[in-house]
Coordinates of C-alpha atoms in Angstrom, one line a residue:
M1 CA -16.5 11.8 13.2
N2 CA -17.3 8.7 11.2
I3 CA -14.8 5.9 10.1
T4 CA -15.7 3.3 7.6
K5 CA -13.8 0.5 5.9
E6 CA -14.2 -0.7 2.3
Q7 CA -12.7 -4.2 1.8
I8 CA -11.0 -4.4 -1.6
D9 CA -9.9 -8.0 -1.3
E10 CA -8.5 -10.2 1.5
L11 CA -5.2 -8.2 1.7
N12 CA -6.3 -4.7 0.8
A13 CA -8.8 -2.2 2.2
I14 CA -9.6 1.5 2.1
V15 CA -10.5 3.3 5.4
T16 CA -12.3 6.7 5.2
V17 CA -12.2 9.1 8.1
A18 CA -14.9 11.8 7.9
I19 CA -14.4 14.8 10.2
T20 CA -17.1 17.4 10.8
K21 CA -16.8 21.0 12.1
E22 CA -18.2 19.8 15.5
D23 CA -15.1 17.5 15.9
Y24 CA -12.5 20.3 15.8
H25 CA -14.3 23.7 16.1
E26 CA -14.2 24.0 19.9
K27 CA -10.5 23.1 20.2
V28 CA -9.4 25.4 17.3
E29 CA -11.3 28.3 18.8
K30 CA -9.7 27.7 22.2
I31 CA -6.2 27.7 20.7
L32 CA -6.9 30.9 18.7
K33 CA -8.2 32.6 21.8
D34 CA -4.9 31.7 23.6
Y35 CA -3.0 33.1 20.6
R36 CA -5.0 36.3 20.9
R37 CA -4.2 36.7 24.6
Q38 CA -0.5 36.2 23.9
A39 CA -0.1 38.0 20.5
N40 CA 2.2 41.0 20.1
I41 CA 1.2 42.8 16.9
P42 CA 2.2 46.4 16.3
G43 CA -0.7 48.8 16.6
F44 CA -2.6 46.7 19.1
R45 CA -2.4 46.3 22.8
K46 CA -1.5 42.8 24.0
G47 CA -4.7 40.7 24.3
H48 CA -6.8 43.1 22.2
V49 CA -5.9 42.0 18.7
P50 CA -9.1 41.5 16.6
M51 CA -10.0 37.9 16.4
G52 CA -10.5 38.3 12.6
L53 CA -6.8 39.2 12.3
I54 CA -5.7 36.2 14.5
K55 CA -7.8 33.9 12.3
K56 CA -6.4 35.3 9.2
Q57 CA -2.8 34.9 10.4
Y58 CA -3.0 31.6 12.3
G59 CA -6.4 30.1 11.6
K60 CA -5.4 27.7 8.7
A61 CA -2.3 26.4 10.4
V62 CA -4.1 25.7 13.7
L63 CA -7.0 24.0 11.8
V64 CA -4.6 21.8 9.8
D65 CA -2.7 20.8 12.9
E66 CA -5.8 20.0 15.0
V67 CA -7.5 18.0 12.2
N68 CA -4.3 16.0 11.7
K69 CA -4.1 15.2 15.4
L70 CA -7.7 14.1 15.4
L71 CA -7.1 12.1 12.3
Q72 CA -4.1 10.2 13.6
D73 CA -5.5 9.6 17.1
N74 CA -8.8 8.3 15.8
L75 CA -7.4 6.2 13.0
N76 CA -5.0 4.4 15.3
K77 CA -7.8 3.9 17.8
Y78 CA -10.0 2.5 15.1
L79 CA -7.3 0.0 13.9
T80 CA -6.8 -1.2 17.5
E81 CA -10.5 -1.5 18.3
E82 CA -11.2 -3.3 15.0
K83 CA -8.2 -5.6 15.6
L84 CA -6.9 -4.9 12.0
D85 CA -3.5 -6.6 11.5
V86 CA -1.9 -4.1 9.1
L87 CA 1.4 -4.3 7.4
G88 CA 3.5 -1.1 7.3
N89 CA 1.4 2.0 8.0
P90 CA -1.8 3.3 6.5
L91 CA -1.0 5.3 3.3
P92 CA -3.0 8.5 2.6
K93 CA -4.7 8.4 -0.8
Q94 CA -4.1 11.4 -3.2
Q95 CA -7.2 13.7 -3.2
D96 CA -6.9 16.2 -6.0
N97 CA -10.0 18.2 -5.1
F98 CA -9.3 18.4 -1.4
N99 CA -10.2 21.9 0.1
W100 CA -9.0 23.1 3.6
D101 CA -11.5 25.9 3.3
A102 CA -14.4 23.4 3.7
E103 CA -15.9 22.8 7.1
E104 CA -16.1 19.0 6.6
F105 CA -13.3 16.7 5.5
A106 CA -12.9 13.1 4.3
F107 CA -9.6 11.4 4.4
E108 CA -8.9 8.1 2.7
F109 CA -6.2 5.6 3.6
E110 CA -5.0 2.5 1.9
L111 CA -4.3 -0.5 4.2
G112 CA -2.2 -3.6 3.5
L113 CA -3.6 -6.4 5.6
A114 CA -1.6 -9.3 7.1
P115 CA -2.7 -12.7 5.5
D116 CA -4.4 -15.5 7.4
F117 CA -2.4 -18.7 7.3
E118 CA -1.3 -21.8 9.2
V119 CA 2.3 -22.7 10.1
P120 CA 3.3 -26.3 9.4
L121 CA 5.9 -26.9 12.2
K122 CA 6.3 -30.6 11.3
S123 CA 7.6 -30.8 7.8
K124 CA 7.3 -33.9 5.6
K125 CA 11.1 -34.1 5.2
A126 CA 13.1 -34.5 8.4
I127 CA 15.6 -31.7 9.2
T128 CA 19.0 -32.6 10.4
H129 CA 19.8 -31.7 14.0
Y130 CA 23.6 -32.1 14.5
K131 CA 24.9 -33.4 17.8
I132 CA 28.6 -32.5 17.8
V133 CA 30.7 -34.9 19.8
A134 CA 34.3 -34.4 21.0
D135 CA 36.2 -37.5 19.7
K136 CA 39.4 -39.0 21.1
K137 CA 41.6 -37.0 18.7
M138 CA 40.1 -33.7 19.7
I139 CA 40.3 -34.4 23.4
D140 CA 44.0 -35.5 23.1
E141 CA 44.8 -32.4 21.1
Q142 CA 43.1 -30.3 23.8
V143 CA 45.1 -32.1 26.6
E144 CA 48.3 -31.4 24.6
R145 CA 47.4 -27.7 24.3
I146 CA 46.8 -27.5 28.0
R147 CA 50.0 -29.2 28.9
K148 CA 51.9 -26.8 26.5
Q149 CA 50.1 -23.7 28.0
Y150 CA 51.0 -24.7 31.6
G151 CA 54.4 -26.1 30.7
K152 CA 57.8 -24.5 31.2
L153 CA 60.1 -23.0 28.6
K154 CA 63.7 -24.2 28.3
S155 CA 66.1 -22.1 26.4
K156 CA 68.1 -23.8 23.5
S157 CA 70.9 -22.8 21.3
E158 CA 69.8 -24.6 18.2
V159 CA 66.3 -25.1 16.6
G160 CA 64.8 -28.6 17.0
K161 CA 61.7 -30.2 15.5
N162 CA 59.0 -28.9 17.9
D163 CA 60.6 -25.7 19.3
E164 CA 59.1 -22.3 19.7
L165 CA 60.9 -19.4 18.1
N166 CA 60.8 -15.7 19.0
G167 CA 61.8 -13.5 16.1
T168 CA 60.9 -10.8 13.6
F169 CA 59.3 -11.2 10.1
R170 CA 60.4 -8.6 7.6
N171 CA 59.5 -7.6 4.0
E172 CA 60.4 -4.1 3.1
A173 CA 58.2 -3.9 -0.1
E174 CA 55.1 -4.9 1.8
E175 CA 56.1 -2.8 4.9
I176 CA 56.1 -5.9 7.1
E177 CA 58.1 -5.8 10.3
N178 CA 56.5 -7.8 13.1
K179 CA 57.9 -9.5 16.3
T180 CA 56.1 -12.7 17.0
T181 CA 56.4 -16.3 18.3
I182 CA 56.0 -19.3 16.0
E183 CA 55.8 -23.0 16.8
L184 CA 57.5 -25.4 14.5
D185 CA 54.7 -27.9 14.7
K186 CA 52.4 -25.3 13.2
I187 CA 54.6 -24.9 10.1
K188 CA 52.9 -26.7 7.2
S189 CA 55.6 -26.4 4.6
K190 CA 58.2 -29.2 5.0
K191 CA 60.7 -27.1 3.1
S192 CA 60.2 -24.2 5.5
K193 CA 60.5 -26.4 8.5
S194 CA 63.7 -27.9 7.2
L195 CA 65.1 -24.4 6.6
L196 CA 64.5 -23.5 10.3
E197 CA 65.7 -26.7 11.9
G198 CA 69.3 -26.5 13.1
K199 CA 69.5 -22.7 12.9
K200 CA 70.8 -20.6 15.8
V201 CA 69.9 -17.2 17.4
G202 CA 70.8 -14.4 15.0
D203 CA 70.3 -16.5 11.9
V204 CA 68.1 -15.1 9.1
V205 CA 65.9 -17.5 7.2
T206 CA 64.0 -16.7 4.0
L207 CA 60.5 -18.3 3.9
K208 CA 57.6 -18.3 1.4
T209 CA 54.3 -17.2 2.9
K210 CA 52.1 -19.4 0.7
D211 CA 51.0 -22.5 2.7
L212 CA 53.5 -21.5 5.4
F213 CA 51.3 -22.5 8.4
S214 CA 48.9 -25.3 9.0
E215 CA 46.1 -22.8 9.9
D216 CA 45.5 -19.9 7.5
Y217 CA 44.8 -17.4 10.3
L218 CA 48.3 -17.9 11.8
L219 CA 49.9 -16.0 8.8
S220 CA 48.1 -12.7 9.4
S221 CA 49.0 -12.9 13.2
A222 CA 52.6 -13.8 12.5
L223 CA 53.1 -11.0 9.9
G224 CA 51.0 -8.4 11.8
I225 CA 48.7 -7.8 8.8
A226 CA 45.0 -7.9 8.1
R227 CA 43.4 -11.4 7.5
D228 CA 42.1 -10.6 4.0
K229 CA 45.6 -9.3 2.9
A230 CA 47.2 -12.5 4.3
E231 CA 44.8 -14.7 2.4
K232 CA 46.0 -13.4 -0.9
L233 CA 49.7 -13.0 0.0
S234 CA 52.4 -15.0 -1.8
I235 CA 55.8 -13.5 -1.2
E236 CA 59.1 -14.2 0.5
V237 CA 59.7 -12.9 4.0
E238 CA 62.9 -12.9 6.2
F239 CA 62.6 -14.3 9.7
T240 CA 65.3 -13.3 12.1
I241 CA 65.6 -15.8 15.0
E242 CA 66.0 -14.0 18.3
E243 CA 65.2 -16.7 20.8
I244 CA 64.8 -20.5 20.7
N245 CA 62.8 -22.4 23.4
E246 CA 61.7 -25.9 24.0
R247 CA 58.5 -26.2 25.8
E248 CA 58.4 -28.9 28.5
L249 CA 54.9 -30.3 28.8
A250 CA 53.2 -29.8 32.2
K251 CA 52.9 -33.0 34.3
M252 CA 49.4 -34.5 34.5
D253 CA 49.2 -34.1 38.3
Q254 CA 46.9 -32.6 40.9
E255 CA 48.6 -29.3 40.7
L256 CA 47.7 -28.9 37.1
F257 CA 44.1 -30.2 37.7
D258 CA 43.6 -27.7 40.5
K259 CA 44.9 -24.8 38.3
L260 CA 42.4 -25.7 35.6
F261 CA 39.2 -26.4 37.5
G262 CA 39.7 -25.5 41.2
K263 CA 40.8 -27.6 44.1
D264 CA 40.0 -31.3 44.0
E265 CA 37.3 -30.8 41.2
V266 CA 39.3 -33.2 39.0
S267 CA 41.7 -35.8 40.3
S268 CA 42.8 -38.0 37.4
E269 CA 43.6 -37.8 33.7
E270 CA 40.4 -39.8 32.9
E271 CA 38.4 -37.2 34.8
L272 CA 40.2 -34.4 33.0
K273 CA 39.4 -35.9 29.6
A274 CA 35.7 -36.4 30.7
K275 CA 35.5 -32.8 31.8
I276 CA 37.0 -31.6 28.5
K277 CA 34.6 -33.7 26.5
T278 CA 31.6 -32.4 28.5
D279 CA 32.6 -28.7 28.3
S280 CA 33.5 -29.0 24.6
E281 CA 30.2 -30.6 23.7
K282 CA 28.3 -27.9 25.7
Q283 CA 30.1 -25.2 23.7
F284 CA 29.3 -27.0 20.4
E285 CA 25.6 -27.0 21.3
Q286 CA 25.5 -23.2 20.4
Q287 CA 26.8 -23.8 16.9
S288 CA 24.6 -26.9 16.4
D289 CA 21.5 -25.0 17.7
Q290 CA 22.3 -22.0 15.5
K291 CA 22.6 -24.3 12.4
L292 CA 19.3 -25.9 13.4
L293 CA 17.5 -22.5 13.8
N294 CA 18.8 -21.3 10.4
D295 CA 17.6 -24.5 8.7
L296 CA 14.2 -24.4 10.4
T297 CA 13.8 -20.8 9.4
E298 CA 14.5 -21.5 5.8
N299 CA 12.2 -24.5 5.9
L300 CA 9.3 -22.5 7.4
I301 CA 9.7 -19.7 4.8
E302 CA 9.7 -22.2 2.0
N303 CA 6.8 -24.4 3.2
T304 CA 4.5 -21.7 4.7
K305 CA 2.4 -20.5 1.8
F306 CA 0.5 -17.2 1.8
E307 CA 0.1 -14.1 -0.3
L308 CA 1.2 -10.6 0.6
P309 CA -0.3 -7.2 -0.4
T310 CA 2.7 -6.8 -2.8
E311 CA 1.7 -3.6 -4.6
F312 CA 0.7 -1.9 -1.3
L313 CA 4.1 -2.9 0.3
K314 CA 6.0 -1.6 -2.7
K315 CA 4.2 1.7 -2.6
W316 CA 4.7 1.9 1.2
I317 CA 8.5 1.3 0.7
Q318 CA 8.5 3.9 -2.0
M319 CA 6.9 6.6 0.1
T320 CA 8.0 6.1 3.7
G321 CA 11.8 6.1 3.6
E322 CA 14.1 8.9 4.3
K323 CA 13.7 10.0 0.8
P324 CA 11.1 9.0 -1.9
L325 CA 12.2 6.1 -4.1
T326 CA 11.6 5.5 -7.7
P327 CA 9.2 2.5 -8.5
E328 CA 12.3 0.6 -9.7
E329 CA 14.1 1.2 -6.4
A330 CA 11.1 0.3 -4.4
E331 CA 10.8 -3.0 -6.4
D332 CA 14.4 -3.8 -5.6
E333 CA 14.0 -3.0 -1.9
Y334 CA 10.9 -5.1 -1.7
E335 CA 12.6 -8.1 -3.3
K336 CA 15.4 -7.8 -0.7
S337 CA 13.1 -7.5 2.3
E338 CA 10.3 -9.9 1.3
K339 CA 11.9 -13.0 2.8
G340 CA 12.5 -11.2 6.1
L341 CA 9.0 -9.9 6.2
R342 CA 7.6 -13.4 5.5
Y343 CA 9.6 -14.8 8.5
Q344 CA 8.5 -12.0 10.7
L345 CA 4.8 -12.9 10.0
I346 CA 5.6 -16.6 10.5
E347 CA 7.4 -16.1 13.7
G348 CA 4.6 -13.8 15.0
K349 CA 2.0 -16.4 14.2
I350 CA 4.0 -19.1 16.0
I351 CA 4.4 -16.9 19.1
K352 CA 0.7 -16.1 19.1
D353 CA -0.5 -19.6 18.5
N354 CA 1.7 -21.0 21.3
N355 CA 1.3 -18.2 23.8
M356 CA 5.0 -17.4 23.9
D357 CA 5.0 -13.8 24.8
I358 CA 7.9 -12.9 27.1
Q359 CA 6.9 -12.0 30.7
F360 CA 9.0 -9.6 32.8
D361 CA 9.9 -12.3 35.4
E362 CA 11.3 -14.7 32.9
L363 CA 13.3 -12.0 31.1
K364 CA 14.7 -11.0 34.5
E365 CA 15.7 -14.6 35.2
F366 CA 17.2 -14.9 31.7
T367 CA 19.2 -11.7 32.3
K368 CA 20.4 -13.1 35.7
D369 CA 21.6 -16.3 34.0
F370 CA 23.3 -14.3 31.3
I371 CA 25.2 -12.2 33.9
K372 CA 26.2 -15.3 35.9
S373 CA 27.7 -16.9 32.7
Q374 CA 29.6 -13.7 32.0
M375 CA 30.9 -13.6 35.6
A376 CA 31.9 -17.2 35.4
Q377 CA 34.3 -16.4 32.6
Y378 CA 36.2 -14.2 35.0
G379 CA 36.3 -16.8 37.8
Q380 CA 33.2 -15.7 39.7
T381 CA 31.4 -19.0 39.7
N382 CA 28.9 -18.6 42.5
P383 CA 27.7 -15.0 42.9
Q384 CA 25.0 -14.3 45.5
D385 CA 21.5 -13.0 44.6
E386 CA 22.2 -9.7 46.6
E387 CA 25.2 -9.2 44.4
L388 CA 23.4 -10.0 41.1
E389 CA 20.2 -8.0 41.8
P390 CA 21.6 -4.5 41.3
I391 CA 23.5 -5.6 38.1
V392 CA 20.3 -7.2 36.7
M393 CA 18.3 -4.0 37.3
R394 CA 21.0 -1.8 35.8
V395 CA 21.0 -4.0 32.6
M396 CA 17.2 -4.0 32.4
S397 CA 17.1 -0.2 32.7
N398 CA 18.9 0.0 29.3
Q399 CA 16.3 -0.3 26.5
D400 CA 18.9 -1.5 24.0
E401 CA 20.0 -4.3 26.3
V402 CA 16.4 -5.3 27.1
K403 CA 15.7 -5.5 23.3
R404 CA 18.8 -7.6 22.7
L405 CA 18.1 -10.0 25.6
S406 CA 14.5 -10.3 24.7
E407 CA 15.4 -11.4 21.2
Q408 CA 17.9 -13.9 22.6
L409 CA 15.2 -15.3 25.0
M410 CA 12.6 -15.5 22.2
S411 CA 15.1 -17.3 20.0
Q412 CA 15.7 -19.8 22.8
K413 CA 11.9 -20.3 23.3
L414 CA 11.3 -20.9 19.6
L415 CA 14.2 -23.3 19.4
N416 CA 12.8 -25.3 22.3
L417 CA 9.4 -25.4 20.6
Y418 CA 11.0 -26.5 17.3
K419 CA 12.9 -29.3 19.1
E420 CA 9.7 -30.5 20.6
K421 CA 7.4 -30.3 17.5
A422 CA 9.5 -30.2 14.3
N423 CA 10.4 -33.3 12.3
L424 CA 14.1 -33.7 13.3
K425 CA 16.6 -36.4 12.8
V426 CA 19.7 -36.3 15.1
K427 CA 23.0 -36.9 13.5
E428 CA 26.2 -37.4 15.6
V429 CA 29.3 -35.9 14.0
T430 CA 32.7 -34.8 15.1
Y431 CA 33.4 -31.0 15.0
E432 CA 35.7 -31.6 12.0
N433 CA 33.0 -33.3 10.1
F434 CA 30.4 -30.8 11.2
V435 CA 32.5 -28.0 9.7
K436 CA 33.0 -30.0 6.4
E437 CA 29.3 -30.7 6.0
V438 CA 28.0 -27.3 7.0
Y439 CA 30.6 -25.0 5.6
G440 CA 32.2 -27.1 2.9

């Protein structure tokens, strides 16, 4: 067997695999002899069927199968040994005069080669890295929510300014009938609020859904309908008041602090607010980091210049899907996937240049930390290693979980590298201003 490569240009090559009779003859003969021993053909005793008949019946199929096995095994071995960084898979070239009755065969494959390029991690223009801070307003609102959540309900006979109402929303035409609880301080419409104030249990109030609540998501929850339907809804609904409650705020005392954080972890209002600030800003880091990762990805794609074997890739997309595509469909698919392919190459280059391959021990440690964080959400804040070990091994025996966690770990490693080497400018913002700047 002989394999040769013809370089067409920097991004395209043709590999020719030449197979002679000596490469496959012995294996084909052995398989046909096995067939002969096992064959049950009328008119012949088992094991005594003439070899000529066996070859006539099975010879071509066995030959094709064995040559294809030889072809794939040796082509893959060649690509590995020659360290050819190919995109997609080798594509067999059409050979109109190919003849399986010949004793020697030559197969040609088109290769699309990955480009050689450098990744400019430090861009000329600085990229904004948002540091989201919890301001006084946010902390005070969180304290208010906590005091409400742990406060006591006091039944009332008449609706006041900041009461909670249990009742049922109805609209027959829209098939709405939903029991819910609404808080008057979450009602945005002044008219709607005034209609409710002073009402008693059993009263029915007609309200307009448009701009009813201060937060859009509250309408879908209150009416028991899908979010997308609620966003477009502008109707009148009847609300029947079934219960009126005033919520007395919980006292800011040690009993409340212990409920929130465990015994004696927090012992004053100042410590509570400091804890809320720290915990909130830690949660905000995930959103800030995701925004930074998205911006850096876009920046790298835009500023890392290299050519791709475009025509090869379009042909590969056209031929290797579940069903063959037209040239126009392949063109469309290529345009959709080009950006993602470019970033895959860029990310692979960064990982290789910075020796960032994931090792088993660090993936195991990352998995353990992930499980500990999950357990902490359910109150298990300090699990022992002997308790964690079987859970870690069970998770790591699942290939899908390993893939997902490996991707998360690599994203974290890349983010740490970018924070160290990229041209970043830190900008402190409140969460409210972060949302305005990032999401408009």
